[in-house]
PDB file of C-alpha atoms and ligand atoms in Angstrom:
ATOM      1  CA  GLU A   1       0.000   0.000   0.000  1.00  0.00           C
ATOM      2  CA  GLU A   2       1.153   3.492  -0.790  1.00  0.00           C
ATOM      3  CA  GLU A   3       1.592   5.720   2.228  1.00  0.00           C
ATOM      4  CA  THR A   4       0.442   9.303   2.154  1.00  0.00           C
ATOM      5  CA  PRO A   5       3.109  11.867   3.105  1.00  0.00           C
ATOM      6  CA  GLU A   6       1.104  12.825   6.183  1.00  0.00           C
ATOM      7  CA  TYR A   7       0.762   9.185   7.205  1.00  0.00           C
ATOM      8  CA  ASP A   8       0.474   9.043  10.966  1.00  0.00           C
ATOM      9  CA  HIS A   9      -0.081   5.672  12.563  1.00  0.00           C
ATOM     10  CA  ALA A  10      -2.032   7.217  15.418  1.00  0.00           C
ATOM     11  CA  VAL A  11      -4.763   8.443  13.127  1.00  0.00           C
ATOM     12  CA  ARG A  12      -4.409   6.443   9.935  1.00  0.00           C
ATOM     13  CA  TYR A  13      -4.219   2.860   8.955  1.00  0.00           C
ATOM     14  CA  ARG A  14      -1.563   1.872   6.458  1.00  0.00           C
ATOM     15  CA  ASP A  15      -3.970   2.258   3.537  1.00  0.00           C
ATOM     16  CA  GLY A  16      -4.844   5.804   4.581  1.00  0.00           C
ATOM     17  CA  SER A  17      -8.213   4.950   6.071  1.00  0.00           C
ATOM     18  CA  VAL A  18      -9.326   6.891   9.116  1.00  0.00           C
ATOM     19  CA  ARG A  19      -8.422   5.385  12.461  1.00  0.00           C
ATOM     20  CA  LEU A  20     -10.156   6.455  15.661  1.00  0.00           C
ATOM     21  CA  ARG A  21      -8.255   7.660  18.685  1.00  0.00           C
ATOM     22  CA  ASN A  22     -10.929   6.036  20.793  1.00  0.00           C
ATOM     23  CA  PRO A  23     -10.413   2.348  21.629  1.00  0.00           C
ATOM     24  CA  ASN A  24     -13.964   2.049  22.961  1.00  0.00           C
ATOM     25  CA  ILE A  25     -15.610   2.174  19.580  1.00  0.00           C
ATOM     26  CA  GLU A  26     -14.285  -1.078  18.190  1.00  0.00           C
ATOM     27  CA  LEU A  27     -15.331  -2.868  21.379  1.00  0.00           C
ATOM     28  CA  MET A  28     -18.960  -1.890  20.901  1.00  0.00           C
ATOM     29  CA  ASP A  29     -21.422  -4.287  19.247  1.00  0.00           C
ATOM     30  CA  GLN A  30     -22.828  -1.432  17.272  1.00  0.00           C
ATOM     31  CA  ASP A  31     -22.294   2.288  16.996  1.00  0.00           C
ATOM     32  CA  ILE A  32     -25.372   4.395  16.498  1.00  0.00           C
ATOM     33  CA  LEU A  33     -24.696   7.665  14.717  1.00  0.00           C
ATOM     34  CA  TYR A  34     -27.757   9.155  16.305  1.00  0.00           C
ATOM     35  CA  HIS A  35     -27.774  12.614  14.693  1.00  0.00           C
ATOM     36  CA  LEU A  36     -27.176  11.171  11.240  1.00  0.00           C
ATOM     37  CA  ALA A  37     -29.889   8.506  11.551  1.00  0.00           C
ATOM     38  CA  LEU A  38     -27.329   5.817  10.666  1.00  0.00           C
ATOM     39  CA  GLY A  39     -25.811   2.888  12.509  1.00  0.00           C
ATOM     40  CA  SER A  40     -22.893   0.517  12.027  1.00  0.00           C
ATOM     41  CA  GLU A  41     -25.145  -2.544  12.263  1.00  0.00           C
ATOM     42  CA  SER A  42     -28.366  -1.192  10.765  1.00  0.00           C
ATOM     43  CA  HIS A  43     -26.565   0.046   7.652  1.00  0.00           C
ATOM     44  CA  ASP A  44     -23.799  -1.279   5.444  1.00  0.00           C
ATOM     45  CA  LEU A  45     -21.660   1.817   5.874  1.00  0.00           C
ATOM     46  CA  VAL A  46     -18.794   0.519   3.731  1.00  0.00           C
ATOM     47  CA  GLU A  47     -21.197  -0.120   0.871  1.00  0.00           C
ATOM     48  CA  MET A  48     -22.959   3.229   1.343  1.00  0.00           C
ATOM     49  CA  PHE A  49     -19.966   5.485   2.005  1.00  0.00           C
ATOM     50  CA  GLY A  50     -16.770   3.578   1.203  1.00  0.00           C
ATOM     51  CA  ASP A  51     -16.104   5.619  -1.950  1.00  0.00           C
ATOM     52  CA  VAL A  52     -16.312   9.045  -0.252  1.00  0.00           C
ATOM     53  CA  LYS A  53     -13.363  11.400  -0.780  1.00  0.00           C
ATOM     54  CA  PHE A  54     -14.740  14.875   0.004  1.00  0.00           C
ATOM     55  CA  VAL A  55     -16.913  15.906   2.920  1.00  0.00           C
ATOM     56  CA  CYS A  56     -18.389  19.367   2.405  1.00  0.00           C
ATOM     57  CA  MET A  57     -20.232  21.060   5.245  1.00  0.00           C
ATOM     58  CA  GLY A  58     -22.153  24.288   5.508  1.00  0.00           C
ATOM     59  CA  GLY A  59     -24.738  25.770   7.847  1.00  0.00           C
ATOM     60  CA  THR A  60     -28.112  25.307   6.204  1.00  0.00           C
ATOM     61  CA  PRO A  61     -29.879  22.211   4.812  1.00  0.00           C
ATOM     62  CA  LYS A  62     -31.059  24.172   1.762  1.00  0.00           C
ATOM     63  CA  ARG A  63     -27.604  25.429   0.797  1.00  0.00           C
ATOM     64  CA  MET A  64     -26.130  21.959   1.154  1.00  0.00           C
ATOM     65  CA  GLU A  65     -28.911  20.480  -0.968  1.00  0.00           C
ATOM     66  CA  GLN A  66     -28.124  23.122  -3.605  1.00  0.00           C
ATOM     67  CA  PHE A  67     -24.436  22.313  -3.356  1.00  0.00           C
ATOM     68  CA  ALA A  68     -25.215  18.627  -3.903  1.00  0.00           C
ATOM     69  CA  HIS A  69     -27.067  19.465  -7.137  1.00  0.00           C
ATOM     70  CA  PHE A  70     -24.344  21.884  -8.187  1.00  0.00           C
ATOM     71  CA  ILE A  71     -21.465  19.469  -7.614  1.00  0.00           C
ATOM     72  CA  MET A  72     -23.417  16.723  -9.390  1.00  0.00           C
ATOM     73  CA  LYS A  73     -23.498  18.898 -12.495  1.00  0.00           C
ATOM     74  CA  GLU A  74     -19.868  19.993 -12.106  1.00  0.00           C
ATOM     75  CA  ILE A  75     -18.423  16.498 -11.823  1.00  0.00           C
ATOM     76  CA  GLY A  76     -20.910  15.017 -14.285  1.00  0.00           C
ATOM     77  CA  HIS A  77     -22.236  12.508 -11.784  1.00  0.00           C
ATOM     78  CA  LYS A  78     -25.351  10.598 -12.819  1.00  0.00           C
ATOM     79  CA  LEU A  79     -27.821   9.177 -10.314  1.00  0.00           C
ATOM     80  CA  PRO A  80     -29.138   5.681 -11.009  1.00  0.00           C
ATOM     81  CA  ALA A  81     -32.122   5.796 -13.401  1.00  0.00           C
ATOM     82  CA  GLY A  82     -35.397   6.609 -11.689  1.00  0.00           C
ATOM     83  CA  THR A  83     -33.809   7.928  -8.499  1.00  0.00           C
ATOM     84  CA  THR A  84     -33.513  11.445  -7.078  1.00  0.00           C
ATOM     85  CA  LEU A  85     -31.104  12.955  -4.585  1.00  0.00           C
ATOM     86  CA  LEU A  86     -32.287  12.129  -1.126  1.00  0.00           C
ATOM     87  CA  ASP A  87     -31.489  13.450   2.304  1.00  0.00           C
ATOM     88  CA  ILE A  88     -29.841  10.419   3.902  1.00  0.00           C
ATOM     89  CA  SER A  89     -30.235  11.873   7.405  1.00  0.00           C
ATOM     90  CA  GLN A  90     -33.769  13.211   7.008  1.00  0.00           C
ATOM     91  CA  TYR A  91     -35.121  11.109   9.873  1.00  0.00           C
ATOM     92  CA  SER A  92     -32.617  12.548  12.304  1.00  0.00           C
ATOM     93  CA  TYR A  93     -34.506  15.852  11.937  1.00  0.00           C
ATOM     94  CA  ARG A  94     -31.180  17.478  12.857  1.00  0.00           C
ATOM     95  CA  TYR A  95     -28.789  17.553   9.919  1.00  0.00           C
ATOM     96  CA  SER A  96     -29.220  16.950   6.192  1.00  0.00           C
ATOM     97  CA  MET A  97     -26.801  14.789   4.228  1.00  0.00           C
ATOM     98  CA  TYR A  98     -26.582  14.208   0.482  1.00  0.00           C
ATOM     99  CA  LYS A  99     -24.182  11.931  -1.353  1.00  0.00           C
ATOM    100  CA  VAL A 100     -23.061  12.606  -4.909  1.00  0.00           C
ATOM    101  CA  GLY A 101     -20.486   9.995  -5.903  1.00  0.00           C
ATOM    102  CA  PRO A 102     -17.338  10.764  -3.887  1.00  0.00           C
ATOM    103  CA  VAL A 103     -18.821  13.943  -2.368  1.00  0.00           C
ATOM    104  CA  LEU A 104     -20.860  14.224   0.822  1.00  0.00           C
ATOM    105  CA  SER A 105     -22.746  17.471   1.343  1.00  0.00           C
ATOM    106  CA  ILE A 106     -23.892  17.926   4.940  1.00  0.00           C
ATOM    107  CA  SER A 107     -25.528  20.768   6.875  1.00  0.00           C
ATOM    108  CA  HIS A 108     -23.910  21.515  10.242  1.00  0.00           C
ATOM    109  CA  GLY A 109     -26.270  24.043  11.823  1.00  0.00           C
ATOM    110  CA  MET A 110     -24.958  27.077  13.694  1.00  0.00           C
ATOM    111  CA  GLY A 111     -22.090  27.218  16.112  1.00  0.00           C
ATOM    112  CA  ILE A 112     -19.320  25.147  17.634  1.00  0.00           C
ATOM    113  CA  PRO A 113     -21.466  22.640  19.559  1.00  0.00           C
ATOM    114  CA  SER A 114     -23.584  21.846  16.517  1.00  0.00           C
ATOM    115  CA  VAL A 115     -20.662  21.353  14.117  1.00  0.00           C
ATOM    116  CA  GLY A 116     -18.762  19.499  16.867  1.00  0.00           C
ATOM    117  CA  ILE A 117     -21.484  16.892  17.391  1.00  0.00           C
ATOM    118  CA  LEU A 118     -21.714  16.404  13.644  1.00  0.00           C
ATOM    119  CA  LEU A 119     -17.941  16.039  13.226  1.00  0.00           C
ATOM    120  CA  HIS A 120     -17.723  13.346  15.910  1.00  0.00           C
ATOM    121  CA  GLU A 121     -20.304  11.327  14.018  1.00  0.00           C
ATOM    122  CA  VAL A 122     -18.949  12.040  10.527  1.00  0.00           C
ATOM    123  CA  ILE A 123     -15.393  11.122  11.576  1.00  0.00           C
ATOM    124  CA  LYS A 124     -16.770   7.872  13.012  1.00  0.00           C
ATOM    125  CA  LEU A 125     -18.698   7.396   9.783  1.00  0.00           C
ATOM    126  CA  MET A 126     -15.407   7.705   7.858  1.00  0.00           C
ATOM    127  CA  TYR A 127     -13.930   5.064  10.146  1.00  0.00           C
ATOM    128  CA  HIS A 128     -16.832   2.618   9.837  1.00  0.00           C
ATOM    129  CA  ALA A 129     -16.944   3.113   6.056  1.00  0.00           C
ATOM    130  CA  LYS A 130     -13.141   2.613   5.790  1.00  0.00           C
ATOM    131  CA  VAL A 131     -12.792   5.865   3.839  1.00  0.00           C
ATOM    132  CA  ARG A 132      -9.212   6.622   2.812  1.00  0.00           C
ATOM    133  CA  ASP A 133      -7.665  10.093   3.166  1.00  0.00           C
ATOM    134  CA  PRO A 134     -10.866  12.120   3.122  1.00  0.00           C
ATOM    135  CA  ILE A 135     -10.692  15.898   2.765  1.00  0.00           C
ATOM    136  CA  PHE A 136     -13.152  18.051   4.721  1.00  0.00           C
ATOM    137  CA  PHE A 137     -14.355  21.496   3.668  1.00  0.00           C
ATOM    138  CA  ARG A 138     -16.539  24.001   5.414  1.00  0.00           C
ATOM    139  CA  ILE A 139     -18.224  26.261   2.867  1.00  0.00           C
ATOM    140  CA  GLY A 140     -20.010  29.001   4.729  1.00  0.00           C
ATOM    141  CA  THR A 141     -20.708  32.614   5.489  1.00  0.00           C
ATOM    142  CA  CYS A 142     -19.037  35.114   7.800  1.00  0.00           C
ATOM    143  CA  GLY A 143     -18.694  38.762   8.713  1.00  0.00           C
ATOM    144  CA  GLY A 144     -15.714  40.543   7.152  1.00  0.00           C
ATOM    145  CA  ILE A 145     -13.376  42.975   8.865  1.00  0.00           C
ATOM    146  CA  GLY A 146     -12.461  45.699   6.417  1.00  0.00           C
ATOM    147  CA  LEU A 147     -13.572  43.583   3.457  1.00  0.00           C
ATOM    148  CA  GLU A 148     -16.267  44.330   0.938  1.00  0.00           C
ATOM    149  CA  GLY A 149     -19.361  42.089   1.123  1.00  0.00           C
ATOM    150  CA  GLY A 150     -18.998  39.100  -1.175  1.00  0.00           C
ATOM    151  CA  THR A 151     -15.281  38.598  -0.530  1.00  0.00           C
ATOM    152  CA  VAL A 152     -14.245  34.951  -0.279  1.00  0.00           C
ATOM    153  CA  VAL A 153     -12.009  34.149   2.689  1.00  0.00           C
ATOM    154  CA  ILE A 154      -9.965  30.959   2.991  1.00  0.00           C
ATOM    155  CA  SER A 155      -8.952  30.581   6.634  1.00  0.00           C
ATOM    156  CA  GLU A 156      -5.271  30.201   7.366  1.00  0.00           C
ATOM    157  CA  GLU A 157      -6.020  29.473  11.004  1.00  0.00           C
ATOM    158  CA  ALA A 158      -8.847  29.754  13.471  1.00  0.00           C
ATOM    159  CA  VAL A 159      -8.445  31.825  16.603  1.00  0.00           C
ATOM    160  CA  ASP A 160     -10.527  31.953  19.712  1.00  0.00           C
ATOM    161  CA  PRO A 161     -11.764  35.058  21.507  1.00  0.00           C
ATOM    162  CA  VAL A 162     -11.286  34.722  25.270  1.00  0.00           C
ATOM    163  CA  LEU A 163     -12.291  37.845  27.172  1.00  0.00           C
ATOM    164  CA  GLY A 164     -11.272  39.957  24.236  1.00  0.00           C
ATOM    165  CA  LYS A 165      -7.871  38.289  23.979  1.00  0.00           C
ATOM    166  CA  MET A 166      -7.113  35.908  21.191  1.00  0.00           C
ATOM    167  CA  VAL A 167      -5.930  32.519  22.243  1.00  0.00           C
ATOM    168  CA  ARG A 168      -4.382  30.051  19.863  1.00  0.00           C
ATOM    169  CA  ARG A 169      -5.501  26.467  20.243  1.00  0.00           C
ATOM    170  CA  PRO A 170      -4.166  23.582  18.191  1.00  0.00           C
ATOM    171  CA  ALA A 171      -6.843  24.277  15.615  1.00  0.00           C
ATOM    172  CA  LYS A 172      -4.721  23.677  12.572  1.00  0.00           C
ATOM    173  CA  LEU A 173      -5.969  23.959   9.060  1.00  0.00           C
ATOM    174  CA  ASP A 174      -3.967  22.647   6.133  1.00  0.00           C
ATOM    175  CA  ARG A 175      -1.966  25.616   4.789  1.00  0.00           C
ATOM    176  CA  GLN A 176      -1.055  23.876   1.561  1.00  0.00           C
ATOM    177  CA  LEU A 177      -4.698  23.023   0.949  1.00  0.00           C
ATOM    178  CA  ALA A 178      -5.578  26.694   1.558  1.00  0.00           C
ATOM    179  CA  ARG A 179      -2.958  27.770  -1.016  1.00  0.00           C
ATOM    180  CA  ASP A 180      -4.140  25.152  -3.508  1.00  0.00           C
ATOM    181  CA  ILE A 181      -7.704  26.411  -3.165  1.00  0.00           C
ATOM    182  CA  LYS A 182      -6.597  30.033  -3.458  1.00  0.00           C
ATOM    183  CA  ALA A 183      -4.779  29.196  -6.687  1.00  0.00           C
ATOM    184  CA  LEU A 184      -8.141  28.193  -8.183  1.00  0.00           C
ATOM    185  CA  ALA A 185      -9.630  31.678  -7.804  1.00  0.00           C
ATOM    186  CA  HIS A 186     -10.044  33.168 -11.251  1.00  0.00           C
ATOM    187  CA  ARG A 187      -8.269  36.385 -12.081  1.00  0.00           C
ATOM    188  CA  ASP A 188     -11.499  37.757 -13.592  1.00  0.00           C
ATOM    189  CA  ASP A 189     -13.794  36.803 -10.690  1.00  0.00           C
ATOM    190  CA  PRO A 190     -15.624  40.049  -9.822  1.00  0.00           C
ATOM    191  CA  TYR A 191     -14.629  39.711  -6.148  1.00  0.00           C
ATOM    192  CA  ASP A 192     -11.524  39.045  -4.068  1.00  0.00           C
ATOM    193  CA  THR A 193     -10.477  35.676  -2.730  1.00  0.00           C
ATOM    194  CA  ILE A 194      -8.011  35.973   0.125  1.00  0.00           C
ATOM    195  CA  ILE A 195      -6.308  33.884   2.791  1.00  0.00           C
ATOM    196  CA  GLY A 196      -6.475  35.175   6.341  1.00  0.00           C
ATOM    197  CA  LYS A 197      -7.059  34.581  10.007  1.00  0.00           C
ATOM    198  CA  THR A 198     -10.584  33.723  11.093  1.00  0.00           C
ATOM    199  CA  MET A 199     -11.988  34.461  14.515  1.00  0.00           C
ATOM    200  CA  CYS A 200     -14.502  31.946  15.759  1.00  0.00           C
ATOM    201  CA  THR A 201     -17.087  33.081  18.308  1.00  0.00           C
ATOM    202  CA  TYR A 202     -19.771  31.488  20.473  1.00  0.00           C
ATOM    203  CA  ASP A 203     -22.447  33.983  19.563  1.00  0.00           C
ATOM    204  CA  PHE A 204     -23.553  36.047  16.580  1.00  0.00           C
ATOM    205  CA  TYR A 205     -24.554  39.194  18.516  1.00  0.00           C
ATOM    206  CA  GLU A 206     -22.653  40.311  21.621  1.00  0.00           C
ATOM    207  CA  GLY A 207     -20.045  37.638  20.944  1.00  0.00           C
ATOM    208  CA  GLN A 208     -19.170  39.349  17.652  1.00  0.00           C
ATOM    209  CA  GLY A 209     -19.354  42.878  19.074  1.00  0.00           C
ATOM    210  CA  ARG A 210     -22.743  43.591  17.502  1.00  0.00           C
ATOM    211  CA  MET A 211     -24.837  46.360  18.996  1.00  0.00           C
ATOM    212  CA  ASP A 212     -28.133  45.089  17.547  1.00  0.00           C
ATOM    213  CA  GLY A 213     -28.808  42.040  19.741  1.00  0.00           C
ATOM    214  CA  ALA A 214     -31.546  41.876  22.371  1.00  0.00           C
ATOM    215  CA  PHE A 215     -28.941  43.286  24.771  1.00  0.00           C
ATOM    216  CA  CYS A 216     -25.896  45.481  24.478  1.00  0.00           C
ATOM    217  CA  GLU A 217     -23.620  46.494  27.313  1.00  0.00           C
ATOM    218  CA  PHE A 218     -20.948  48.320  25.358  1.00  0.00           C
ATOM    219  CA  THR A 219     -20.600  51.515  23.354  1.00  0.00           C
ATOM    220  CA  GLU A 220     -19.918  52.177  19.693  1.00  0.00           C
ATOM    221  CA  ASN A 221     -16.401  53.169  20.756  1.00  0.00           C
ATOM    222  CA  ASP A 222     -15.821  49.873  22.561  1.00  0.00           C
ATOM    223  CA  LYS A 223     -16.991  48.048  19.488  1.00  0.00           C
ATOM    224  CA  MET A 224     -14.747  49.974  17.104  1.00  0.00           C
ATOM    225  CA  GLU A 225     -11.777  49.506  19.418  1.00  0.00           C
ATOM    226  CA  TYR A 226     -12.523  45.779  19.456  1.00  0.00           C
ATOM    227  CA  LEU A 227     -12.767  45.507  15.670  1.00  0.00           C
ATOM    228  CA  ASN A 228      -9.598  47.553  15.226  1.00  0.00           C
ATOM    229  CA  LYS A 229      -7.787  45.277  17.631  1.00  0.00           C
ATOM    230  CA  LEU A 230      -8.901  42.234  15.628  1.00  0.00           C
ATOM    231  CA  HIS A 231      -7.948  43.912  12.367  1.00  0.00           C
ATOM    232  CA  LYS A 232      -4.471  44.740  13.712  1.00  0.00           C
ATOM    233  CA  ALA A 233      -4.032  41.133  14.845  1.00  0.00           C
ATOM    234  CA  GLY A 234      -4.645  40.065  11.248  1.00  0.00           C
ATOM    235  CA  VAL A 235      -8.182  38.760  11.674  1.00  0.00           C
ATOM    236  CA  VAL A 236     -10.099  39.222   8.427  1.00  0.00           C
ATOM    237  CA  ASN A 237     -13.372  37.489   9.196  1.00  0.00           C
ATOM    238  CA  ILE A 238     -15.608  36.226  11.993  1.00  0.00           C
ATOM    239  CA  GLU A 239     -17.769  33.131  12.004  1.00  0.00           C
ATOM    240  CA  MET A 240     -18.911  30.468  14.431  1.00  0.00           C
ATOM    241  CA  GLU A 241     -17.608  27.002  13.509  1.00  0.00           C
ATOM    242  CA  SER A 242     -14.007  27.155  12.276  1.00  0.00           C
ATOM    243  CA  LEU A 243     -12.441  26.428  15.661  1.00  0.00           C
ATOM    244  CA  SER A 244     -14.035  23.061  16.269  1.00  0.00           C
ATOM    245  CA  PHE A 245     -13.895  22.283  12.560  1.00  0.00           C
ATOM    246  CA  ALA A 246     -10.134  22.822  12.545  1.00  0.00           C
ATOM    247  CA  ALA A 247      -9.455  21.257  15.949  1.00  0.00           C
ATOM    248  CA  LEU A 248     -11.468  18.089  15.391  1.00  0.00           C
ATOM    249  CA  THR A 249     -10.362  17.393  11.822  1.00  0.00           C
ATOM    250  CA  HIS A 250      -6.749  18.013  12.830  1.00  0.00           C
ATOM    251  CA  HIS A 251      -7.060  15.675  15.801  1.00  0.00           C
ATOM    252  CA  ALA A 252      -8.477  13.004  13.495  1.00  0.00           C
ATOM    253  CA  GLY A 253      -5.620  13.476  11.023  1.00  0.00           C
ATOM    254  CA  ILE A 254      -8.003  14.765   8.359  1.00  0.00           C
ATOM    255  CA  LYS A 255      -6.983  17.511   5.938  1.00  0.00           C
ATOM    256  CA  SER A 256      -9.425  20.391   6.025  1.00  0.00           C
ATOM    257  CA  ALA A 257     -10.136  23.905   4.839  1.00  0.00           C
ATOM    258  CA  VAL A 258     -12.643  26.623   5.722  1.00  0.00           C
ATOM    259  CA  VAL A 259     -13.891  28.849   2.915  1.00  0.00           C
ATOM    260  CA  CYS A 260     -16.471  31.502   3.789  1.00  0.00           C
ATOM    261  CA  VAL A 261     -17.977  34.441   1.982  1.00  0.00           C
ATOM    262  CA  THR A 262     -18.373  37.737   3.841  1.00  0.00           C
ATOM    263  CA  LEU A 263     -21.954  39.007   4.078  1.00  0.00           C
ATOM    264  CA  ILE A 264     -21.042  42.369   5.584  1.00  0.00           C
ATOM    265  CA  ASP A 265     -18.080  44.583   6.450  1.00  0.00           C
ATOM    266  CA  ARG A 266     -18.293  44.885  10.210  1.00  0.00           C
ATOM    267  CA  PHE A 267     -16.521  48.245  10.124  1.00  0.00           C
ATOM    268  CA  LYS A 268     -19.622  49.505   8.318  1.00  0.00           C
ATOM    269  CA  GLY A 269     -22.421  47.897  10.301  1.00  0.00           C
ATOM    270  CA  ASP A 270     -24.002  45.030  12.193  1.00  0.00           C
ATOM    271  CA  GLN A 271     -27.153  44.098  10.301  1.00  0.00           C
ATOM    272  CA  VAL A 272     -26.989  41.852   7.273  1.00  0.00           C
ATOM    273  CA  LEU A 273     -28.740  44.212   4.852  1.00  0.00           C
ATOM    274  CA  ALA A 274     -27.908  42.849   1.411  1.00  0.00           C
ATOM    275  CA  PRO A 275     -30.994  41.669  -0.496  1.00  0.00           C
ATOM    276  CA  LYS A 276     -31.697  37.957  -0.542  1.00  0.00           C
ATOM    277  CA  GLU A 277     -30.765  37.559  -4.230  1.00  0.00           C
ATOM    278  CA  VAL A 278     -27.387  39.174  -3.553  1.00  0.00           C
ATOM    279  CA  LEU A 279     -26.788  36.946  -0.516  1.00  0.00           C
ATOM    280  CA  ASP A 280     -27.712  33.869  -2.550  1.00  0.00           C
ATOM    281  CA  GLU A 281     -25.285  34.862  -5.282  1.00  0.00           C
ATOM    282  CA  TRP A 282     -22.501  35.459  -2.733  1.00  0.00           C
ATOM    283  CA  GLN A 283     -23.056  32.112  -1.033  1.00  0.00           C
ATOM    284  CA  ILE A 284     -22.379  30.281  -4.275  1.00  0.00           C
ATOM    285  CA  ARG A 285     -18.829  31.673  -4.412  1.00  0.00           C
ATOM    286  CA  PRO A 286     -17.207  29.321  -1.868  1.00  0.00           C
ATOM    287  CA  GLN A 287     -19.140  26.453  -3.475  1.00  0.00           C
ATOM    288  CA  GLN A 288     -17.712  27.270  -6.892  1.00  0.00           C
ATOM    289  CA  LEU A 289     -14.199  27.397  -5.526  1.00  0.00           C
ATOM    290  CA  ILE A 290     -14.523  24.014  -3.818  1.00  0.00           C
ATOM    291  CA  ALA A 291     -16.237  22.555  -6.891  1.00  0.00           C
ATOM    292  CA  ARG A 292     -13.171  23.605  -8.915  1.00  0.00           C
ATOM    293  CA  TYR A 293     -10.928  21.868  -6.421  1.00  0.00           C
ATOM    294  CA  ILE A 294     -12.968  18.660  -6.461  1.00  0.00           C
ATOM    295  CA  THR A 295     -13.269  18.641 -10.251  1.00  0.00           C
ATOM    296  CA  ARG A 296      -9.511  19.087 -10.715  1.00  0.00           C
ATOM    297  CA  TYR A 297      -8.813  16.408  -8.191  1.00  0.00           C
ATOM    298  CA  LEU A 298     -11.097  13.898  -9.887  1.00  0.00           C
ATOM    299  CA  GLN A 299      -9.662  14.708 -13.335  1.00  0.00           C
ATOM    300  CA  ARG A 300      -6.149  14.021 -12.053  1.00  0.00           C
ATOM    301  CA  LYS A 301      -7.087  10.478 -11.060  1.00  0.00           C
TER     302      LYS A 301
HETATM  303  C1  LIG B   1     -21.898  32.031   9.839  1.00  0.00           C
HETATM  304  O1  LIG B   1     -23.202  32.313   9.706  1.00  0.00           O
HETATM  305  C2  LIG B   1     -23.923  31.796  10.839  1.00  0.00           C
HETATM  306  C3  LIG B   1     -24.500  32.929  11.647  1.00  0.00           C
HETATM  307  O2  LIG B   1     -25.328  33.731  10.848  1.00  0.00           O
HETATM  308  C4  LIG B   1     -22.931  30.967  11.579  1.00  0.00           C
HETATM  309  O3  LIG B   1     -23.213  29.593  11.450  1.00  0.00           O
HETATM  310  C5  LIG B   1     -21.675  31.256  10.900  1.00  0.00           C
HETATM  311  O4  LIG B   1     -20.511  30.711  11.252  1.00  0.00           O
HETATM  312  N1  LIG B   2     -21.938  34.818  10.060  1.00  0.00           N
HETATM  313  C1  LIG B   2     -21.362  35.271  11.189  1.00  0.00           C
HETATM  314  O1  LIG B   2     -21.024  34.491  12.075  1.00  0.00           O
HETATM  315  N2  LIG B   2     -21.175  36.607  11.327  1.00  0.00           N
HETATM  316  C2  LIG B   2     -21.562  37.497  10.381  1.00  0.00           C
HETATM  317  O2  LIG B   2     -21.374  38.705  10.574  1.00  0.00           O
HETATM  318  C3  LIG B   2     -22.181  37.010   9.213  1.00  0.00           C
HETATM  319  C4  LIG B   2     -22.358  35.652   9.082  1.00  0.00           C
END
């Protein structure tokens, strides 16, 4: 078997398939992936998911359903005659999951706990299905700091706000993957695609220095000082999942990237004011970039 350069016996088997750092799992008679509505005994996970290579996650079920249709077109995948795309996890009533050939498209909800629960189960799914060297992407939205709305940001790392100070946790994203994705931005795209630091928060309102929540205990000055401090520290965008996304995929030895489009420049306001059609158009941008990556990858094979 060929070894990948990042081969690590703690997190990979020799053939590159995902290994769990939890000895309890293989001792269990069955493993129920509760929030995915799947189980290791009730389903043939190798048969269903063994060919997966890319796991793409984003906040909403609708966007991830759209991405599934989009990537199907992009990679020229055909569903078996008489079938339609179905939400594999529909009976979990929590997350939605679509499979298009080697691509999984899954909604993760909002915030670190939600994406964290999902990642535990998806990483276990990779293990049960014996998936080799999967690559995980988060394709999402964010607030920009000094960036025009519609800018695409590829995270170079995720940082954590702790009492206004930024604390670095081992939340590593794959820098080479970030550069490879960046290289796929088209020169004539009518928006910027940049690499930068992403701050991950536990709240959308006060947690991101917004003054338009149900409460606000700080002044406009405090807010501007806060945003300036972030800007100076090199933070270009704020969202709510990158930290656990980076930490958990890294801990599992899985390559990952976070690509988000900015919906607003936080130096200019708090409310997301762009019309729905504009927001929809913006949200396709990270999807297009990742679709280019996946398409290239599959053509290389
Ligand atoms: C971006 O958008 C959501 C909040 O509106 C949150 O999930 C995030 O990270
Ligand atoms: N998502 C966030 O977390 N923050 C924003 O400002 C916009 C989208």
